[in-house]
Amino acid sequence: MERIESEEQYQDLINGDRLTVIKFDTNWCPDCKNLDRFIGDVIDKHQDKQFFALDAEKFLTIAEQNQVRGIPSLLVFKDGEKIAHLHSKWAKTPTQISDYLETLESKQ
C-alpha cells in the first residue's frame, strides 16, 4: 500500500471521484502491524477502490481534522468529502474490514 508523503498528495487523493480508502496508522502500533498482515487480501477483493496509508503522527493536523481517535482507522473519501470512518476498535479482522468496505458500494 502506497504511503501518503505530503499534504498536497493527500488533498489530491481525497478530491478524486473514486472511493479512496486511507489507513491512518503509526509505525509503532501493534494493531496496525496486525492489519498489515491481511490488508493485501482485502485490497485484492476491493479493486474498485484505491488504498493508501498515512502516518497519523506525521500528519497530526490531518488526523485531528478527520477525528481520528484511534489507530488503525480506515477513512473513505470521495469528491473531497469523508463519507465513512471505520474506527480502530472495528478494524481488527479481515471480516470486519471487508464488511465495512462492502457497505460503501452504494456510495460510488
Coordinates of N, CA and C in Angstrom, one line a residue:
M1 N 0.9 -1.2 0.0 CA 0.0 0.0 0.0 C 0.9 1.2 0.0
E2 N 0.6 2.1 -0.9 CA 1.4 3.3 -1.0 C 1.2 4.3 0.1
R3 N 2.2 4.9 0.6 CA 2.1 5.9 1.7 C 2.0 7.3 1.2
I4 N 1.1 8.0 1.8 CA 1.0 9.4 1.5 C 2.2 10.2 2.2
E5 N 2.9 11.0 1.3 CA 4.1 11.6 1.8 C 4.0 13.1 1.9
S6 N 2.8 13.7 1.5 CA 2.7 15.2 1.7 C 1.2 15.5 1.8
E7 N 1.0 16.7 2.4 CA -0.4 17.2 2.5 C -1.0 17.4 1.1
E8 N -0.2 17.8 0.1 CA -0.7 18.0 -1.2 C -1.2 16.7 -1.8
Q9 N -0.4 15.7 -1.6 CA -0.8 14.4 -2.2 C -2.1 13.9 -1.5
Y10 N -2.2 14.1 -0.2 CA -3.5 13.8 0.5 C -4.6 14.5 -0.1
Q11 N -4.5 15.8 -0.3 CA -5.6 16.6 -0.9 C -6.0 16.1 -2.3
D12 N -5.0 15.9 -3.1 CA -5.2 15.4 -4.5 C -6.0 14.1 -4.4
L13 N -5.6 13.2 -3.5 CA -6.3 11.9 -3.4 C -7.7 12.0 -2.9
I14 N -8.0 12.7 -1.9 CA -9.3 12.8 -1.4 C -10.3 13.6 -2.3
N15 N -9.8 14.4 -3.2 CA -10.6 15.1 -4.1 C -11.0 14.4 -5.3
G16 N -10.5 13.2 -5.5 CA -10.8 12.4 -6.6 C -12.2 11.9 -6.7
D17 N -12.7 11.4 -7.8 CA -14.1 11.0 -8.0 C -14.3 9.5 -7.7
R18 N -13.3 8.8 -7.3 CA -13.5 7.4 -6.9 C -13.2 7.2 -5.4
L19 N -13.7 6.1 -4.8 CA -13.5 5.9 -3.4 C -12.1 5.7 -3.1
T20 N -11.6 6.5 -2.2 CA -10.2 6.5 -1.7 C -10.2 6.1 -0.2
V21 N -9.6 4.9 0.1 CA -9.5 4.4 1.5 C -8.2 4.8 2.0
I22 N -8.1 5.5 3.1 CA -6.8 5.8 3.7 C -6.8 5.2 5.1
K23 N -5.7 4.4 5.3 CA -5.5 3.8 6.6 C -4.6 4.7 7.4
F24 N -5.1 5.2 8.5 CA -4.4 6.1 9.4 C -3.7 5.1 10.4
D25 N -2.4 5.2 10.5 CA -1.6 4.3 11.3 C -0.4 5.0 11.9
T26 N 0.5 4.3 12.6 CA 1.8 4.7 13.0 C 2.7 3.6 12.9
N27 N 4.0 3.8 13.0 CA 5.0 2.7 12.8 C 5.2 1.9 14.1
W28 N 4.7 2.4 15.2 CA 4.8 1.7 16.5 C 3.6 0.9 16.9
C29 N 2.5 1.0 16.2 CA 1.2 0.5 16.6 C 1.1 -1.0 16.3
P30 N 0.9 -1.9 17.4 CA 0.8 -3.3 17.1 C -0.4 -3.7 16.3
D31 N -1.6 -3.0 16.6 CA -2.8 -3.4 15.8 C -2.6 -3.0 14.3
C32 N -1.8 -1.9 14.1 CA -1.6 -1.5 12.7 C -0.7 -2.6 12.0
K33 N 0.3 -3.1 12.7 CA 1.1 -4.2 12.1 C 0.3 -5.4 11.8
N34 N -0.6 -5.8 12.7 CA -1.5 -6.9 12.5 C -2.4 -6.7 11.3
L35 N -3.0 -5.5 11.2 CA -3.8 -5.2 10.0 C -3.0 -5.4 8.7
D36 N -1.7 -4.9 8.7 CA -0.9 -5.0 7.6 C -0.7 -6.5 7.1
R37 N -0.8 -7.4 8.0 CA -0.6 -8.8 7.7 C -1.7 -9.3 6.7
F38 N -2.9 -8.8 6.8 CA -4.0 -9.3 6.0 C -4.6 -8.2 5.0
I39 N -4.2 -7.0 5.1 CA -4.9 -6.0 4.3 C -4.7 -6.2 2.8
G40 N -3.6 -6.8 2.4 CA -3.4 -7.1 1.0 C -4.6 -7.9 0.4
D41 N -5.0 -8.9 1.1 CA -6.1 -9.8 0.6 C -7.4 -9.0 0.5
V42 N -7.6 -8.1 1.5 CA -8.8 -7.2 1.5 C -8.8 -6.3 0.3
I43 N -7.6 -5.7 0.0 CA -7.4 -4.8 -1.1 C -7.7 -5.5 -2.4
D44 N -7.2 -6.8 -2.5 CA -7.5 -7.6 -3.7 C -9.0 -7.8 -4.0
K45 N -9.8 -7.9 -3.0 CA -11.2 -8.1 -3.1 C -12.0 -6.8 -3.4
H46 N -11.3 -5.7 -3.2 CA -12.0 -4.4 -3.4 C -11.2 -3.5 -4.4
Q47 N -11.0 -4.0 -5.6 CA -10.1 -3.3 -6.6 C -10.8 -2.1 -7.2
D48 N -12.1 -1.9 -6.8 CA -12.8 -0.7 -7.3 C -12.5 0.5 -6.5
K49 N -11.7 0.3 -5.4 CA -11.3 1.4 -4.5 C -9.8 1.6 -4.6
Q50 N -9.3 2.8 -4.3 CA -7.8 2.9 -4.2 C -7.5 3.1 -2.7
F51 N -6.4 2.5 -2.3 CA -6.0 2.4 -0.9 C -4.6 3.0 -0.7
F52 N -4.5 3.8 0.4 CA -3.3 4.5 0.8 C -3.1 4.4 2.3
A53 N -1.9 4.6 2.8 CA -1.7 4.7 4.2 C -1.1 6.1 4.5
L54 N -1.4 6.5 5.8 CA -1.0 7.8 6.2 C -0.6 7.7 7.7
D55 N 0.6 8.2 8.0 CA 1.1 8.2 9.4 C 0.4 9.3 10.2
A56 N -0.4 8.9 11.1 CA -1.3 9.8 11.9 C -0.4 10.7 12.8
E57 N 0.8 10.4 13.1 CA 1.7 11.3 13.9 C 2.4 12.3 13.0
K58 N 2.8 11.8 11.8 CA 3.5 12.7 10.9 C 2.5 13.8 10.4
F59 N 1.3 13.4 10.2 CA 0.2 14.3 9.7 C -0.9 14.5 10.7
L60 N -0.4 14.9 11.9 CA -1.3 15.1 13.0 C -2.5 16.0 12.7
T61 N -2.3 17.1 12.0 CA -3.4 18.0 11.7 C -4.4 17.3 10.9
I62 N -4.0 16.5 9.9 CA -5.0 15.8 9.1 C -5.8 14.8 9.9
A63 N -5.1 14.1 10.8 CA -5.7 13.1 11.7 C -6.7 13.8 12.6
E64 N -6.4 15.0 13.1 CA -7.3 15.7 14.0 C -8.5 16.3 13.2
Q65 N -8.2 16.8 12.0 CA -9.3 17.3 11.2 C -10.4 16.2 10.9
N66 N -9.9 15.0 10.8 CA -10.8 13.8 10.5 C -11.2 13.1 11.7
Q67 N -11.0 13.6 12.9 CA -11.4 13.0 14.1 C -10.9 11.5 14.3
V68 N -9.7 11.3 13.9 CA -9.1 10.0 14.1 C -8.6 9.9 15.6
R69 N -9.3 9.1 16.3 CA -9.0 9.0 17.8 C -8.3 7.7 18.2
G70 N -8.2 6.8 17.2 CA -7.5 5.5 17.5 C -7.0 5.0 16.2
I71 N -6.0 4.2 16.3 CA -5.3 3.6 15.1 C -5.2 2.1 15.2
P72 N -5.3 1.4 14.1 CA -5.6 1.9 12.8 C -7.0 2.3 12.6
S73 N -7.3 3.3 11.8 CA -8.6 3.7 11.4 C -8.6 3.8 9.9
L74 N -9.7 3.4 9.3 CA -9.9 3.4 7.8 C -10.9 4.5 7.5
L75 N -10.5 5.5 6.8 CA -11.4 6.5 6.3 C -11.6 6.5 4.8
V76 N -12.8 6.8 4.4 CA -13.1 6.7 3.0 C -13.5 8.1 2.5
F77 N -12.9 8.5 1.4 CA -13.2 9.8 0.8 C -13.6 9.7 -0.6
K78 N -14.4 10.7 -1.0 CA -14.8 10.8 -2.4 C -15.2 12.3 -2.7
D79 N -14.7 12.8 -3.8 CA -15.0 14.2 -4.1 C -14.8 15.2 -3.0
G80 N -13.7 15.0 -2.2 CA -13.3 15.9 -1.2 C -14.0 15.8 0.1
E81 N -14.9 14.8 0.2 CA -15.7 14.6 1.5 C -15.3 13.2 2.1
K82 N -15.3 13.2 3.4 CA -15.1 12.0 4.2 C -16.5 11.4 4.2
I83 N -16.7 10.2 3.6 CA -18.0 9.6 3.6 C -18.2 8.4 4.5
A84 N -17.0 7.9 5.1 CA -17.1 6.8 6.0 C -15.8 6.8 6.9
H85 N -16.0 6.2 8.1 CA -14.9 6.1 9.0 C -15.0 4.8 9.9
L86 N -14.1 3.9 9.7 CA -14.1 2.7 10.5 C -13.1 2.9 11.6
H87 N -13.6 3.1 12.8 CA -12.7 3.3 14.0 C -11.9 2.1 14.3
S88 N -10.8 2.3 15.0 CA -9.8 1.3 15.3 C -10.4 0.0 16.0
K89 N -11.4 0.2 16.8 CA -11.9 -1.0 17.5 C -12.7 -1.9 16.6
W90 N -13.1 -1.4 15.4 CA -13.8 -2.3 14.5 C -12.9 -2.6 13.3
A91 N -11.6 -2.3 13.3 CA -10.7 -2.6 12.2 C -9.7 -3.7 12.6
K92 N -10.2 -4.8 13.2 CA -9.2 -5.8 13.8 C -9.1 -7.0 12.9
T93 N -10.2 -7.3 12.1 CA -10.2 -8.6 11.4 C -10.5 -8.3 9.9
P94 N -10.1 -9.3 9.1 CA -10.4 -9.1 7.6 C -11.9 -9.1 7.4
T95 N -12.7 -9.8 8.2 CA -14.1 -9.8 8.0 C -14.7 -8.5 8.4
Q96 N -14.3 -7.9 9.5 CA -14.8 -6.5 9.9 C -14.5 -5.5 8.8
I97 N -13.3 -5.6 8.2 CA -12.9 -4.6 7.2 C -13.7 -4.8 5.9
S98 N -13.8 -6.1 5.5 CA -14.5 -6.4 4.2 C -15.9 -6.0 4.3
D99 N -16.6 -6.3 5.4 CA -18.0 -6.0 5.6 C -18.2 -4.5 5.6
Y100 N -17.3 -3.7 6.2 CA -17.3 -2.3 6.2 C -17.2 -1.7 4.7
L101 N -16.2 -2.3 4.0 CA -16.0 -1.8 2.6 C -17.2 -2.2 1.7
E102 N -17.8 -3.3 2.0 CA -19.0 -3.7 1.1 C -20.1 -2.7 1.3
T103 N -20.2 -2.1 2.5 CA -21.3 -1.1 2.7 C -21.2 0.1 1.9
L104 N -20.0 0.3 1.4 CA -19.7 1.5 0.6 C -20.1 1.4 -0.9
E105 N -20.5 0.2 -1.3 CA -20.9 0.0 -2.7 C -21.9 1.0 -3.2
S106 N -22.9 1.4 -2.3 CA -23.9 2.3 -2.8 C -23.5 3.7 -2.8
K107 N -22.3 4.0 -2.3 CA -21.8 5.4 -2.3 C -20.9 5.7 -3.5
Q108 N -20.8 4.8 -4.4 CA -19.9 5.0 -5.5 C -20.5 5.8 -6.6

